[in-house]
Coordinates of N, CA and C in Angstrom, one line a residue:
M731 N 98.3 91.6 133.8 CA 97.3 89.5 134.0 C 98.2 88.7 133.3
I732 N 98.1 88.9 131.8 CA 98.7 87.5 130.9 C 100.0 88.1 130.6
K733 N 100.7 89.0 130.8 CA 101.8 89.1 131.0 C 103.0 88.6 132.2
S734 N 101.9 88.9 132.9 CA 102.7 88.1 134.6 C 101.9 87.1 135.1
Y735 N 101.8 86.2 134.1 CA 101.1 85.2 134.5 C 102.3 84.2 132.9
I736 N 102.0 84.8 132.1 CA 103.8 84.2 131.3 C 105.0 84.4 131.9
R737 N 105.4 85.6 132.2 CA 106.3 86.1 133.6 C 106.6 85.3 134.7
T738 N 105.3 84.6 135.1 CA 106.1 83.9 136.7 C 106.2 82.3 135.6
V739 N 105.1 82.2 134.8 CA 105.6 80.8 134.4 C 106.8 80.6 134.1
S740 N 107.4 81.7 133.4 CA 108.8 81.1 132.8 C 109.6 81.5 133.8
N741 N 109.1 81.9 134.8 CA 110.4 82.1 135.9 C 110.4 80.5 136.7
V742 N 109.3 80.0 136.9 CA 108.8 78.6 137.4 C 110.1 78.0 137.1
S743 N 109.6 77.6 135.3 CA 109.8 76.9 133.7 C 111.7 77.3 134.8
R744 N 112.4 78.3 134.8 CA 114.2 78.6 134.7 C 114.4 78.1 136.0
A745 N 113.6 78.4 136.9 CA 114.2 77.2 138.1 C 114.1 75.5 138.5
L746 N 112.9 75.7 137.6 CA 112.9 73.8 137.2 C 114.0 73.1 136.6
G747 N 114.4 74.4 135.3 CA 115.4 74.0 134.2 C 117.2 74.3 135.3
A748 N 116.8 74.9 136.2 CA 118.3 74.9 137.6 C 118.1 73.9 138.0
L749 N 116.7 73.3 138.3 CA 116.8 72.2 139.7 C 117.3 71.4 138.9
A750 N 117.1 71.0 137.1 CA 117.5 70.3 136.0 C 118.5 69.8 136.4
T751 N 119.1 70.7 136.3 CA 121.2 70.7 135.9 C 121.6 70.4 137.0
F752 N 121.0 70.5 138.3 CA 121.4 70.2 139.7 C 121.7 68.9 139.4
L753 N 119.6 68.2 139.5 CA 119.7 66.9 139.0 C 121.0 65.9 138.8
L754 N 121.1 66.4 137.3 CA 122.3 66.1 136.4 C 123.4 66.1 137.1
A755 N 124.0 66.9 137.7 CA 125.1 67.2 138.2 C 125.4 66.0 139.2
L756 N 124.3 66.2 140.1 CA 124.2 64.8 141.5 C 124.7 63.3 140.9
A757 N 124.0 63.3 140.0 CA 123.6 62.0 138.6 C 125.2 61.4 138.5
M758 N 125.7 62.5 137.6 CA 126.9 62.1 137.4 C 128.2 62.5 138.7
L759 N 128.2 63.1 139.7 CA 128.9 63.0 141.0 C 128.7 61.3 141.6
G760 N 127.3 61.2 141.3 CA 126.8 59.5 141.9 C 127.6 58.2 140.9
V761 N 127.7 58.6 140.0 CA 128.4 57.7 139.0 C 129.7 57.9 139.4
C762 N 130.5 58.7 139.4 CA 131.6 59.2 139.7 C 132.5 58.5 141.2
Q763 N 131.5 58.7 142.0 CA 131.3 57.8 143.2 C 131.7 56.6 143.0
M764 N 130.5 55.5 142.1 CA 130.1 54.6 142.5 C 131.1 54.2 141.4
I765 N 131.9 54.6 141.0 CA 133.1 53.6 140.0 C 134.3 53.9 141.0
F766 N 133.8 54.7 142.1 CA 135.6 54.8 142.9 C 135.3 54.0 143.5
V767 N 133.6 53.2 144.5 CA 134.0 53.5 145.3 C 134.5 51.3 144.5
R768 N 133.4 50.6 143.9 CA 133.3 49.7 143.1 C 134.6 49.4 142.3
Y769 N 135.9 50.3 141.8 CA 136.6 49.5 141.0 C 138.4 50.3 141.6
I770 N 137.7 51.2 142.8 CA 138.7 51.5 143.4 C 138.8 51.0 144.7
L771 N 137.9 50.8 145.3 CA 138.1 50.8 147.1 C 137.3 48.8 147.3
R772 N 136.9 48.8 145.9 CA 136.6 47.1 145.9 C 135.7 46.8 146.6
E773 N 134.7 47.8 146.7 CA 133.3 47.3 147.9 C 132.4 47.5 147.1
A774 N 131.1 47.2 147.6 CA 130.0 46.7 147.4 C 129.6 48.2 147.5
T775 N 128.6 48.5 146.1 CA 127.5 49.7 146.3 C 126.0 49.7 146.1
I776 N 125.5 50.2 147.3 CA 124.4 49.5 147.5 C 122.9 50.9 146.9
W777 N 123.3 52.2 147.2 CA 122.3 53.6 146.9 C 122.5 53.9 145.2
Q778 N 123.8 53.7 144.9 CA 124.2 54.6 143.7 C 123.3 54.5 142.3
T779 N 123.2 53.3 141.9 CA 122.3 53.0 140.7 C 121.6 53.9 141.0
D780 N 120.3 53.1 142.0 CA 118.9 54.1 142.2 C 119.2 55.6 141.9
F781 N 119.8 55.8 142.5 CA 119.5 57.4 143.2 C 120.3 58.2 141.3
V782 N 121.5 56.7 141.2 CA 121.4 58.0 139.4 C 120.7 58.2 138.9
V783 N 119.6 56.2 138.4 CA 118.7 56.4 137.5 C 117.0 57.7 137.7
Y784 N 116.5 57.7 139.2 CA 116.0 58.3 140.0 C 116.4 59.9 140.3
S785 N 117.8 60.4 139.5 CA 118.3 61.7 138.9 C 118.2 62.0 138.1
A786 N 118.6 61.8 137.0 CA 118.4 61.5 135.5 C 117.7 61.7 135.1
T787 N 116.7 60.9 135.4 CA 114.7 60.5 135.2 C 114.2 61.9 135.9
A788 N 114.5 61.8 137.2 CA 113.6 63.3 137.2 C 114.3 64.8 136.8
A789 N 115.2 64.8 136.1 CA 116.1 65.9 135.3 C 115.5 66.3 134.3
I790 N 115.6 64.8 133.8 CA 114.3 65.1 132.3 C 113.5 65.5 132.1
F791 N 112.2 65.3 133.2 CA 110.7 65.4 133.4 C 110.9 66.8 134.4
V792 N 111.5 68.1 135.3 CA 111.9 68.7 135.6 C 112.3 70.2 134.6
G793 N 113.0 69.1 133.9 CA 113.6 70.2 132.8 C 112.9 71.0 131.4
A794 N 111.7 69.9 131.5 CA 111.2 69.8 129.9 C 110.4 71.2 130.1
P795 N 109.7 71.9 130.9 CA 109.4 73.0 130.5 C 109.8 73.8 130.5
Y796 N 111.3 73.9 131.1 CA 112.6 74.9 130.4 C 112.7 75.0 129.3
V797 N 113.1 73.6 128.9 CA 113.2 73.4 127.3 C 112.2 74.3 126.3
L798 N 111.3 73.3 126.6 CA 109.9 74.6 125.8 C 110.1 76.0 125.6
L799 N 110.4 76.3 127.0 CA 110.3 77.8 126.9 C 111.5 78.5 126.0
K800 N 112.3 77.5 125.7 CA 113.6 78.4 125.3 C 113.9 77.4 123.1
K801 N 112.0 76.5 123.4 CA 112.5 76.2 121.8 C 113.0 75.3 121.8
G802 N 113.7 74.1 122.5 CA 114.9 74.1 122.7 C 113.6 72.2 121.9
H803 N 112.5 71.8 122.0 CA 112.2 70.3 121.7 C 112.8 70.2 119.8
V804 N 112.4 69.4 119.8 CA 112.9 68.7 118.7 C 112.1 68.8 117.8
G805 N 111.8 69.7 116.5 CA 110.6 69.8 116.0 C 111.5 69.9 114.0
V806 N 110.1 69.7 113.7 CA 110.5 69.8 111.7 C 109.8 71.1 111.6
D807 N 110.5 72.0 111.1 CA 110.1 73.8 110.9 C 110.3 74.2 109.0
V808 N 110.7 73.2 108.1 CA 110.6 73.2 107.3 C 109.0 73.7 106.8
I809 N 108.7 73.0 107.3 CA 107.0 73.7 106.5 C 106.5 75.2 107.2
E810 N 107.2 75.9 108.2 CA 106.7 76.6 108.8 C 107.7 78.1 107.7
H811 N 108.7 77.8 107.4 CA 109.1 78.4 106.2 C 109.1 78.1 104.5
L812 N 107.4 77.4 104.6 CA 107.2 77.9 103.1 C 105.7 79.0 103.4
V813 N 105.5 78.7 104.3 CA 104.2 79.8 104.2 C 104.4 81.2 105.3
G814 N 102.7 81.8 105.0 CA 102.8 83.0 105.8 C 102.8 83.3 107.2
D815 N 102.5 84.4 107.8 CA 102.6 84.4 109.4 C 101.0 83.9 109.7
A816 N 100.1 84.2 109.1 CA 98.7 83.7 109.2 C 98.8 82.0 109.1
T817 N 99.1 81.6 108.8 CA 99.1 79.9 108.9 C 100.1 79.4 109.8
R818 N 101.9 79.9 109.9 CA 102.6 80.0 111.0 C 102.3 79.3 112.5
L819 N 101.1 80.8 112.7 CA 100.3 81.3 113.5 C 99.7 80.1 113.8
M820 N 98.8 79.4 113.1 CA 97.5 78.0 112.9 C 98.6 77.3 113.2
L821 N 99.6 77.1 112.7 CA 100.1 76.0 113.0 C 101.0 75.4 114.5
R822 N 101.5 76.4 115.0 CA 102.1 77.4 116.1 C 101.2 77.0 117.5
L823 N 99.9 77.9 117.0 CA 98.6 76.8 117.7 C 98.7 75.6 117.9
A824 N 98.7 75.1 117.3 CA 97.9 73.7 117.1 C 99.0 72.5 117.7
G825 N 100.1 73.0 117.2 CA 101.1 72.8 118.0 C 100.9 72.3 119.8
C826 N 100.9 73.5 119.2 CA 100.8 73.9 121.2 C 99.5 73.7 121.9
W827 N 98.3 73.3 121.1 CA 97.4 72.6 121.8 C 97.4 71.2 122.0
L828 N 98.0 70.8 120.4 CA 98.4 68.9 120.4 C 98.8 68.8 122.1
G829 N 100.4 69.6 122.3 CA 101.1 69.4 123.3 C 100.3 69.6 124.3
L830 N 99.6 70.3 124.8 CA 99.2 70.7 125.9 C 98.1 69.6 126.4
I831 N 97.2 68.9 125.6 CA 96.0 67.9 125.4 C 97.4 66.8 126.2
F832 N 98.4 66.4 124.9 CA 99.1 65.5 125.4 C 99.6 65.8 127.0
C833 N 100.0 66.1 126.7 CA 100.7 66.8 128.9 C 99.3 66.2 129.9
S834 N 98.5 66.8 129.7 CA 97.4 66.8 130.6 C 97.3 65.5 130.7
V835 N 97.2 64.8 129.7 CA 97.5 62.8 130.2 C 97.9 62.7 130.3
M836 N 99.4 62.7 130.0 CA 100.5 62.2 131.4 C 100.8 62.9 132.7
L837 N 99.7 64.0 132.7 CA 99.7 64.8 134.4 C 99.0 63.9 135.0
V838 N 97.7 63.1 134.4 CA 96.9 62.6 135.2 C 97.7 61.7 135.5
A839 N 97.9 60.5 134.3 CA 98.4 58.8 134.3 C 99.5 59.8 135.2
G840 N 100.3 60.0 135.3 CA 101.6 60.8 136.6 C 101.2 60.9 137.6
W841 N 100.1 61.2 138.2 CA 99.5 61.7 139.5 C 99.2 60.3 139.8
I842 N 98.4 59.5 138.9 CA 97.4 57.9 139.5 C 99.1 57.8 140.3
N843 N 100.1 57.2 139.4 CA 101.0 57.0 139.5 C 102.0 57.2 141.2
F844 N 101.8 57.8 140.9 CA 102.6 59.2 142.3 C 101.7 58.7 143.4
H845 N 100.3 58.9 143.8 CA 99.6 58.7 144.1 C 99.7 57.2 145.0
E846 N 99.2 56.3 143.9 CA 99.7 54.6 144.0 C 101.0 54.5 145.1
A847 N 101.9 54.8 144.2 CA 102.8 54.9 144.9 C 103.2 55.6 146.7
W848 N 102.5 56.4 146.8 CA 102.8 57.1 148.2 C 101.6 56.6 148.9
V849 N 100.4 56.3 148.6 CA 99.2 55.3 149.2 C 99.5 54.0 149.8
N850 N 100.6 53.2 149.0 CA 101.1 52.0 149.2 C 102.1 51.6 149.7
E851 N 102.8 52.5 149.8 CA 104.5 53.0 150.7 C 105.1 52.0 149.2
W852 N 105.1 51.9 148.3 CA 106.2 51.5 147.2 C 107.7 51.8 147.5
T853 N 108.4 50.6 147.7 CA 109.4 51.3 147.8 C 110.6 50.5 146.5
S854 N 111.2 50.9 146.5 CA 112.5 50.9 145.4 C 112.5 48.5 145.8
P855 N 112.7 48.0 145.0 CA 113.3 46.6 145.6 C 114.4 46.4 145.5
T856 N 115.2 47.2 145.7 CA 116.5 47.3 146.0 C 117.0 47.3 147.6
V857 N 117.8 46.8 147.5 CA 118.6 47.4 149.1 C 118.9 48.3 149.6
W858 N 118.8 49.1 148.9 CA 118.7 50.5 150.0 C 116.9 51.0 150.2
A859 N 116.5 50.7 148.8 CA 115.2 51.0 149.0 C 114.1 52.4 149.0
P860 N 114.7 53.5 148.5 CA 113.9 54.2 148.8 C 112.1 54.2 148.7
P861 N 111.5 55.2 149.2 CA 110.3 55.3 148.6 C 110.2 56.1 146.7
L862 N 109.1 55.2 146.5 CA 109.2 55.3 145.1 C 108.4 56.1 144.9
W863 N 107.9 57.4 145.6 CA 106.9 58.7 145.7 C 107.8 59.3 145.3
I864 N 108.8 59.4 146.2 CA 110.1 60.9 145.4 C 110.2 60.9 144.1
P865 N 111.5 59.3 143.4 CA 111.3 60.0 142.1 C 110.0 60.1 141.4
Y866 N 109.2 59.3 141.7 CA 107.7 59.2 141.1 C 107.4 60.7 140.9
S867 N 107.4 61.2 141.7 CA 106.6 63.1 141.8 C 107.0 63.4 141.0
A868 N 108.2 63.6 140.2 CA 108.9 64.4 139.5 C 107.7 64.3 138.0
V869 N 107.0 63.7 137.8 CA 106.3 63.1 136.6 C 105.2 64.0 136.3
P870 N 103.9 63.9 137.4 CA 103.2 64.9 137.7 C 104.0 66.4 137.8
I871 N 105.1 66.9 138.9 CA 105.3 68.3 138.6 C 106.1 68.6 136.7
G872 N 106.6 67.8 136.3 CA 107.3 68.1 135.2 C 106.1 68.3 134.5
F873 N 105.4 67.1 134.1 CA 103.7 67.2 133.2 C 102.8 69.0 134.1
A874 N 102.9 69.1 134.9 CA 102.2 69.9 135.2 C 102.2 71.3 134.3
M875 N 104.5 71.8 134.6 CA 104.7 72.7 134.7 C 104.8 72.7 133.3
L876 N 105.0 71.9 132.2 CA 104.6 71.9 130.9 C 103.2 72.1 130.5
C877 N 102.6 72.0 131.5 CA 100.8 71.9 130.9 C 100.8 73.4 130.8
L878 N 101.7 73.9 132.3 CA 101.3 75.7 132.3 C 102.0 76.6 131.3
Q879 N 103.1 75.9 131.7 CA 104.3 76.5 130.1 C 103.9 76.8 128.6
Y880 N 103.4 75.9 128.4 CA 102.7 75.4 126.7 C 101.2 76.3 127.1
F881 N 100.7 76.3 127.9 CA 99.5 77.5 128.0 C 100.1 78.8 128.0
A882 N 101.0 79.4 128.8 CA 101.7 80.1 128.4 C 102.3 80.7 127.0
E883 N 102.5 79.7 126.3 CA 103.2 79.8 124.9 C 101.9 80.5 124.5
I884 N 100.4 79.6 124.2 CA 98.9 79.8 123.8 C 99.1 81.2 123.8
L885 N 98.7 81.7 125.1 CA 99.1 83.4 125.6 C 99.3 84.2 124.6
R886 N 101.4 83.6 124.8 CA 102.3 84.6 124.4 C 102.3 84.6 122.8
L887 N 101.7 83.9 121.9 CA 101.3 83.5 120.2 C 100.0 84.4 120.5
H888 N 99.0 85.0 121.0 CA 98.3 86.2 121.1 C 98.3 87.3 121.7
T889 N 100.1 87.3 122.1 CA 99.9 89.2 121.9 C 101.1 89.3 121.2
D890 N 101.6 90.5 121.4 CA 102.4 91.1 120.3 C 103.5 90.4 120.6
E891 N 104.4 90.1 121.6 CA 105.5 89.6 122.0 C 105.3 88.3 120.8
G892 N 103.8 87.5 120.6 CA 103.9 86.3 119.6 C 103.9 86.9 117.8
A893 N 104.3 88.3 118.1 CA 103.9 88.6 116.4 C 105.5 88.4 115.5
A894 N 106.5 88.8 117.3 CA 107.7 89.0 116.6 C 108.4 87.0 116.9
A895 N 107.3 86.4 117.3 CA 108.0 85.1 117.7 C 107.8 83.8 116.2
L896 N 106.6 85.0 115.3 CA 106.5 84.2 114.3 C 107.2 84.4 113.1
E897 N 108.3 85.0 113.3 CA 109.5 84.9 112.5 C 109.9 83.5 112.5
P898 N 110.8 83.7 111.1 CA 111.4 82.1 111.1 C 112.5 82.3 111.4
D899 N 113.5 81.2 112.2 CA 114.3 81.3 113.1 C 115.7 81.9 111.8
A900 N 115.9 82.8 112.5 CA 117.3 83.8 111.7 C 118.1 83.2 111.2
E901 N 118.6 82.2 111.9 CA 120.3 80.7 111.1 C 119.7 80.5 109.9
I902 N 118.3 80.2 109.8 CA 117.5 79.3 108.4 C 116.9 80.5 107.2
S903 N 116.6 81.7 108.0 CA 116.2 82.2 107.1 C 117.4 83.3 106.9
A904 N 118.4 82.9 106.9 CA 120.0 83.9 106.3 C 120.4 82.9 105.0
F905 N 119.3 81.9 105.1 CA 120.5 81.1 103.9 C 119.4 80.6 103.0
A906 N 118.3 81.3 103.1 CA 116.7 81.3 102.2 C 117.2 81.6 100.6
D907 N 117.9 82.7 100.9 CA 117.9 83.2 99.0 C 119.5 82.8 98.6
L908 N 120.4 81.4 99.5 CA 121.3 81.6 99.0 C 121.2 80.2 98.1
E909 N 122.3 80.2 97.4 CA 122.4 79.1 96.8 C 123.6 77.8 97.0
P910 N 123.1 76.3 96.8 CA 123.9 75.5 97.8 C 125.8 75.9 97.3
S911 N 125.8 76.5 96.2 CA 127.4 76.5 96.0 C 127.6 78.2 96.8
E912 N 127.1 79.3 97.0 CA 127.2 80.0 97.9 C 127.2 80.5 99.3
G913 N 127.5 78.9 99.7 CA 127.6 78.7 101.0 C 126.8 78.4 102.5
R914 N 125.6 77.2 101.3 CA 124.4 77.4 102.4 C 125.1 76.3 103.5
P915 N 124.9 75.6 104.5 CA 125.4 74.7 105.2 C 125.2 73.1 104.6
S916 N 125.1 72.2 104.6 CA 124.8 71.2 104.1 C 125.4 70.2 105.1

């Protein structure tokens, strides 16, 4: 049951990572189209700026669970390399629980903002005036999946897979016994 949950959440995070990639590609195409229309055709642009900003921002939020799945978030792991497995497990669990708490708070705040935009029919104050609930929906979606992914990470740390995950990064460990003059990257 636990492995099924972890696998399902991981697959949804991967799908959201693909969606984030697609949204970034669309944002890039929007910028290219805007440049072409504005500077080559010398025409006004109406929807492109909003679209690019909302697409790129949505990509950040919906892509965050995939980044967590791949351990791509910025972190300082120097201390992890100085401690044993039990302490490393405690540090990772503490980090996951703090991340889960933060994401839960942001999920509630993002939901409130999304709901207000939906109920009050907010639109962008531009000529295009898209309904704001659409881009605002990326915040609760992204943070809801981040919560689920953090919980999956907590469960993973409590399983056999978690024991293998406690190994320090091989890239850093490979240089742990070398002196600076022996090829350690500077």
